[in-house]
PDB file of C-alpha atoms in Angstrom:
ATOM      1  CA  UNK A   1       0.250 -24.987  19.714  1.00 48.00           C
ATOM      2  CA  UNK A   2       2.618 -26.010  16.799  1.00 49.00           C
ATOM      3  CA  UNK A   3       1.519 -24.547  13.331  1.00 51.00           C
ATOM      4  CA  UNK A   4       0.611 -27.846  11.470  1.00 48.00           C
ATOM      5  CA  UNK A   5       3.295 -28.304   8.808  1.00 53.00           C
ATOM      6  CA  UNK A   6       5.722 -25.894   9.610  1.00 57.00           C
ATOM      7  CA  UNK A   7       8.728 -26.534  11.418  1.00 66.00           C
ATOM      8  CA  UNK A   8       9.114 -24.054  14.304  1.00 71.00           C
ATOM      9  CA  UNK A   9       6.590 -22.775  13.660  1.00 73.00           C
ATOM     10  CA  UNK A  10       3.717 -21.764  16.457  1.00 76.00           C
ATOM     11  CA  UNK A  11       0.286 -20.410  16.584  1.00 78.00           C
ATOM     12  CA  UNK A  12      -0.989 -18.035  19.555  1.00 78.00           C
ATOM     13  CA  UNK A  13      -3.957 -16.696  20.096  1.00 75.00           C
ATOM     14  CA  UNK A  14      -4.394 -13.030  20.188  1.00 77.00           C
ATOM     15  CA  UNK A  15      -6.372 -11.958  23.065  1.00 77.00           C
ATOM     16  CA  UNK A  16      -6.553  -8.596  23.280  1.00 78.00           C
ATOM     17  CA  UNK A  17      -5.629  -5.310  21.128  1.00 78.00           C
ATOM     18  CA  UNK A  18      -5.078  -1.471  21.758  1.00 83.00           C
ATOM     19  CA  UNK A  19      -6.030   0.945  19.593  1.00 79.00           C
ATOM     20  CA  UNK A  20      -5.886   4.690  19.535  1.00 81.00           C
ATOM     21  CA  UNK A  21      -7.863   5.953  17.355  1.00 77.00           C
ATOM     22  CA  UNK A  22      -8.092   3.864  14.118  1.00 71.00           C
ATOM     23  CA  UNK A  23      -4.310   3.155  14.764  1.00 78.00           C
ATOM     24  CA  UNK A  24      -3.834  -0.836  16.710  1.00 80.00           C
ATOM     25  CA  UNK A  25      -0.839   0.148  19.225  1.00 84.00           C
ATOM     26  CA  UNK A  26      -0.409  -3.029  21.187  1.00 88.00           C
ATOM     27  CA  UNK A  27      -1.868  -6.434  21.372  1.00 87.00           C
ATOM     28  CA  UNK A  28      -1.586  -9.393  23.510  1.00 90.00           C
ATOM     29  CA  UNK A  29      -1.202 -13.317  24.114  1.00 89.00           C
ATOM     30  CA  UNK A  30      -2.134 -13.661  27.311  1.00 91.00           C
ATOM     31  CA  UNK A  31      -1.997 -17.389  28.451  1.00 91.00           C
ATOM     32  CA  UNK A  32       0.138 -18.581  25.554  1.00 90.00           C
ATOM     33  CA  UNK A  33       3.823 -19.633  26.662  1.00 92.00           C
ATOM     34  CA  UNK A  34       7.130 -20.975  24.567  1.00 93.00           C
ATOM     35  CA  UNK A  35       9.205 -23.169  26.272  1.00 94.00           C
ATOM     36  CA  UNK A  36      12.829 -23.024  25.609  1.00 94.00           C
ATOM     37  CA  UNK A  37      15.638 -26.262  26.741  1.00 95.00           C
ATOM     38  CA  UNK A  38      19.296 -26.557  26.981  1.00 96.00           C
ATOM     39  CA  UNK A  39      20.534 -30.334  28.432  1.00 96.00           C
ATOM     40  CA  UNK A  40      23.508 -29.068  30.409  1.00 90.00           C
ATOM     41  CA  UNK A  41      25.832 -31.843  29.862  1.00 91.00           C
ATOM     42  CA  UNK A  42      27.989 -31.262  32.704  1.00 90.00           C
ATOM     43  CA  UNK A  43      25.409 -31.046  34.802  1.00 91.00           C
ATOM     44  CA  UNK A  44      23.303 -33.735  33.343  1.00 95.00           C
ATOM     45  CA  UNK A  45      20.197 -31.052  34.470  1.00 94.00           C
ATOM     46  CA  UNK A  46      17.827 -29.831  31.381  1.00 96.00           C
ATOM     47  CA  UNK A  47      18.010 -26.002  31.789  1.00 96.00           C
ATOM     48  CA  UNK A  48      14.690 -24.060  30.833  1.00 96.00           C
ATOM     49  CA  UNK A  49      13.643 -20.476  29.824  1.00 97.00           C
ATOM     50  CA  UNK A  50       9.659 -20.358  29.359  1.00 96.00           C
ATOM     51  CA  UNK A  51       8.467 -17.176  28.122  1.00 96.00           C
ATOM     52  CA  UNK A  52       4.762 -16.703  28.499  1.00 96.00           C
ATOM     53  CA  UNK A  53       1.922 -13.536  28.099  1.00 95.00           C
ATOM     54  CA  UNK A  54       3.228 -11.802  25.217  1.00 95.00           C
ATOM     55  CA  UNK A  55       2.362  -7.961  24.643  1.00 95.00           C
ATOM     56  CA  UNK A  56       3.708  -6.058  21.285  1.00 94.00           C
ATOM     57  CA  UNK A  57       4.555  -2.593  21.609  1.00 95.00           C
ATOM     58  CA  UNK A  58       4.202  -0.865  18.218  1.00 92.00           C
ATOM     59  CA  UNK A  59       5.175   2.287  19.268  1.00 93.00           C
ATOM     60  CA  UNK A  60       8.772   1.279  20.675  1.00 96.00           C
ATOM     61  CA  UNK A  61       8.819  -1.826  18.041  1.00 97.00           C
ATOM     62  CA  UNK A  62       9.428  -4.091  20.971  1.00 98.00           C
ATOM     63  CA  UNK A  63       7.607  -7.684  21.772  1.00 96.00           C
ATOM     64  CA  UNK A  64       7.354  -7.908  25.670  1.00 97.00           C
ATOM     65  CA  UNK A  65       6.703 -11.315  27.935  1.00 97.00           C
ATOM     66  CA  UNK A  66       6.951 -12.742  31.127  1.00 97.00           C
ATOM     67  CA  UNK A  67      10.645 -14.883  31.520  1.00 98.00           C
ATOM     68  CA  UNK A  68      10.360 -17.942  33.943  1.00 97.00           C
ATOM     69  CA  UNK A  69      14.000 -19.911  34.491  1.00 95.00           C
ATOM     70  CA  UNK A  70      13.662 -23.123  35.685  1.00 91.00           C
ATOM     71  CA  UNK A  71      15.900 -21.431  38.783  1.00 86.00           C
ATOM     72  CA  UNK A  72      15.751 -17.749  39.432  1.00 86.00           C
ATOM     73  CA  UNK A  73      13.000 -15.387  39.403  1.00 92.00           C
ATOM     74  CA  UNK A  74      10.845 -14.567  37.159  1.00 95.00           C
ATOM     75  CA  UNK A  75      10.799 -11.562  34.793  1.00 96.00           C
ATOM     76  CA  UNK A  76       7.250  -9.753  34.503  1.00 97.00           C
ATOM     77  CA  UNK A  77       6.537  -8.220  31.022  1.00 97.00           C
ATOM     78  CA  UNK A  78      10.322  -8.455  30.331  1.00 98.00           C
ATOM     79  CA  UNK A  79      11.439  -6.355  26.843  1.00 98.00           C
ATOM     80  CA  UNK A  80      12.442  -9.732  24.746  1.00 98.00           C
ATOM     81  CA  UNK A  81      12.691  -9.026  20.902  1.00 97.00           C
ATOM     82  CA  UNK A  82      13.034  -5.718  18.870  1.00 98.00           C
ATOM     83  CA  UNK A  83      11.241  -5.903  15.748  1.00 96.00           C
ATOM     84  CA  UNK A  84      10.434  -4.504  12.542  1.00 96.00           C
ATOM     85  CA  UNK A  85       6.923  -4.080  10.430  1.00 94.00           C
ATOM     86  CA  UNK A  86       7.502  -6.009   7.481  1.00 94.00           C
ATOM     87  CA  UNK A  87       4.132  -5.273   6.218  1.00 89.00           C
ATOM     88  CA  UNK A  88       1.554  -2.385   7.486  1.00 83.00           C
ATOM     89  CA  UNK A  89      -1.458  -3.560   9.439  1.00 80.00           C
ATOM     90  CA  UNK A  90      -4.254  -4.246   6.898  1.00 77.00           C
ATOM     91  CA  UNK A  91      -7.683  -3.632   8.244  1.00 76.00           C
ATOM     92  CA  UNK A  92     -10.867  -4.888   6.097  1.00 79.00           C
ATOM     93  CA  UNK A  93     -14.353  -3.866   7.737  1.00 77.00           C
ATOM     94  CA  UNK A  94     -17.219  -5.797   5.916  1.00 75.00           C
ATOM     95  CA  UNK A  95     -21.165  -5.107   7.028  1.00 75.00           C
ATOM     96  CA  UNK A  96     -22.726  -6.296   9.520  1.00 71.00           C
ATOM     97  CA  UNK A  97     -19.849  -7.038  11.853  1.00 72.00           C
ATOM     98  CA  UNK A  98     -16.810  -8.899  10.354  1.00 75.00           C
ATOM     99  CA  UNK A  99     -13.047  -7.457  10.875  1.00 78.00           C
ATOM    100  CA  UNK A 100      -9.917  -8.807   9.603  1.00 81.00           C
ATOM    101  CA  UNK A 101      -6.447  -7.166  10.168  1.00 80.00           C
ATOM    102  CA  UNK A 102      -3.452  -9.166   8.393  1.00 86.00           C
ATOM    103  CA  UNK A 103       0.887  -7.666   8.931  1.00 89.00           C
ATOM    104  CA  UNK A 104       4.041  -9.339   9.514  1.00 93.00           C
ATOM    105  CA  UNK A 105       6.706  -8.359  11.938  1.00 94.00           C
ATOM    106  CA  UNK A 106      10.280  -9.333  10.864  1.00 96.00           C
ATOM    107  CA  UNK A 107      13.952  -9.314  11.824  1.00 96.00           C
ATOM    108  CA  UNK A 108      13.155 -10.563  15.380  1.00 96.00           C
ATOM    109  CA  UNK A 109      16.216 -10.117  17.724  1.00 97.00           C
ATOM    110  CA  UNK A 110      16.912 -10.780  21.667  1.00 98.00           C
ATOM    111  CA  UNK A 111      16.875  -7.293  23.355  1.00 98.00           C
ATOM    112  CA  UNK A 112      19.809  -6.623  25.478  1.00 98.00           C
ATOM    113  CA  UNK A 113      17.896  -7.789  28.953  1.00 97.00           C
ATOM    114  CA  UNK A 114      16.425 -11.123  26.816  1.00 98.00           C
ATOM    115  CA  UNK A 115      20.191 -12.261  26.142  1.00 98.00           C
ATOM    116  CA  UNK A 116      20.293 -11.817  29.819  1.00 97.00           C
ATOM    117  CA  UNK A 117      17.750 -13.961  30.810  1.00 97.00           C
ATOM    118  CA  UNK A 118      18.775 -16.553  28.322  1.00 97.00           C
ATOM    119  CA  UNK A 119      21.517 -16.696  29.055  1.00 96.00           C
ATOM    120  CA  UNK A 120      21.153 -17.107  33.122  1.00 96.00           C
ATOM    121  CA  UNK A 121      18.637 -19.239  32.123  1.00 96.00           C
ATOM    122  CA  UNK A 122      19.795 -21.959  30.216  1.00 96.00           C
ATOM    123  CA  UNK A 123      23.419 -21.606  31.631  1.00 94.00           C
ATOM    124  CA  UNK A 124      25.184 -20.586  28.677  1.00 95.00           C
ATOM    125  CA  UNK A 125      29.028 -19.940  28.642  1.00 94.00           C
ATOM    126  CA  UNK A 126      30.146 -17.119  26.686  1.00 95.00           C
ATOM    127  CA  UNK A 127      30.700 -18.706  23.726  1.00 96.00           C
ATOM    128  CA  UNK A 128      27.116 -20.504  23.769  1.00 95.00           C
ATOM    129  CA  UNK A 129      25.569 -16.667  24.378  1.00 96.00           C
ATOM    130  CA  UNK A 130      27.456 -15.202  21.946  1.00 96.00           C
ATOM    131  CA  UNK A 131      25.144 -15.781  18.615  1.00 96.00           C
ATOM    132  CA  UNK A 132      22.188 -14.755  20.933  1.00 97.00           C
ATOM    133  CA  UNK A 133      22.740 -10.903  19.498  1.00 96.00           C
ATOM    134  CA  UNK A 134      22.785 -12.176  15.955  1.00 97.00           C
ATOM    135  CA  UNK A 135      20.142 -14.668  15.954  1.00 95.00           C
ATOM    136  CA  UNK A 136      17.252 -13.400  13.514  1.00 95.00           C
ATOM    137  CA  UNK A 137      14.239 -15.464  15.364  1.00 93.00           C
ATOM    138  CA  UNK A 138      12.500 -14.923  12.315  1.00 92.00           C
ATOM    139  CA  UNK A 139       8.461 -13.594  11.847  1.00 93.00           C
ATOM    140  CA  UNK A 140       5.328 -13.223  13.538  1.00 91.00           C
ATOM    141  CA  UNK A 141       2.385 -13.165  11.118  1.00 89.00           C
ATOM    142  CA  UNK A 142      -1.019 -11.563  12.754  1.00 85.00           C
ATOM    143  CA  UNK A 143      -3.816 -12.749  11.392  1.00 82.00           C
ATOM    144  CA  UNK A 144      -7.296 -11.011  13.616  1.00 78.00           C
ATOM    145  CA  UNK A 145     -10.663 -12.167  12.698  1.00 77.00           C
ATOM    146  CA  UNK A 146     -13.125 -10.514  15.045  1.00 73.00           C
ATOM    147  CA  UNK A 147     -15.935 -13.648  15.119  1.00 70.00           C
ATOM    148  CA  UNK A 148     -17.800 -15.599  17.296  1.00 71.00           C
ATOM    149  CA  UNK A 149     -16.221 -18.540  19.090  1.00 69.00           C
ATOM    150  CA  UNK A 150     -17.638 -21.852  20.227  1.00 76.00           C
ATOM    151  CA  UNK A 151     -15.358 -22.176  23.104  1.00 77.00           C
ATOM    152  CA  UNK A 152     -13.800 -18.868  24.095  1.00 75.00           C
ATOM    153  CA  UNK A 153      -9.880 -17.825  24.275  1.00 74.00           C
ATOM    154  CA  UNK A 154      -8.522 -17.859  27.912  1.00 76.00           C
ATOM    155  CA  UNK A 155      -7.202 -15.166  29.350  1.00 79.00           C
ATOM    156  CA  UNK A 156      -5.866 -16.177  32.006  1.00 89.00           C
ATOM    157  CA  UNK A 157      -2.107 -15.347  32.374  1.00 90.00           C
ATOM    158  CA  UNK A 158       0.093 -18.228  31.909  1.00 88.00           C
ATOM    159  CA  UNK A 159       2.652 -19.920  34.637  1.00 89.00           C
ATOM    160  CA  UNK A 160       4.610 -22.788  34.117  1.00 85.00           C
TER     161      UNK A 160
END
């Protein structure tokens, strides 16, 4: 869903995390999707790139996710942007039972398959793809707070 007030600006739900340890190594956004448009005016057909499931790699700083083109096949956990830890994870434990974790992942860019898929995807010509390997896609802010929910988070995996 969009992140009320802010342009751009999207919240998904984290549904899972790794940890080794007291270290978090991955998490996950399984069932949340971004859908991405081109009109291709010589065509007159609206191009699409939806990427959907999203997994972060800490170790290898990369942000993984499953690519569906409106025509071609999709791209299972597909390496899509490189990253870098703007702030380190914050944990807060509080008695009984209440977690928080708080960091911010910055300098997002396409990965060298992503700009592939993009630009397949939307049918860009070379000059259209070209600013895909410059593009900063800007931050990710991860906000956890391990509490009960009245309606629980699905996890099913989505497909457009």
């Amino acid at each position: 869903s969009t992140t009320a007030g802010l342009t751009g600006a999207y919240t998904l739900p984290v549904t899972s995390i790794t940890i080794d340890g007291l270290k978090v190594i991955g998490g996950k956004a399984t069932g949340a999707g971004l859908r991405f448009e081109r009109l291709n005016e010589e065509t007159g057909v609206t191009e699409v790139v939806t990427l959907a499931n999203f997994r972060i790699d800490f170790k290898s700083h990369v942000i993984h996710a499953d690519a569906f083109p409106r025509s071609g096949a999709p791209q299972t956990d597909a390496p899509i942007f490189k990253f870098r830890e703007q702030t380190a994870l914050a944990i807060k434990y509080q008695f009984p039972l209440s977690i928080r974790a708080h960091q911010t992942l910055d300098q997002l860019f396409l990965t060298l398959p992503a700009r592939a898929i993009f630009t397949d995807g939307l049918q860009l010509n070379e000059v259209m793809s070209a600013p895909l390997e410059i593009i900063d896609f800007g931050e990710i802010r991860i906000a956890v707070d391990v509490k009960l929910r009245k309606k629980a988070v699905s996890t099913k995996p989505y497909k457009p």
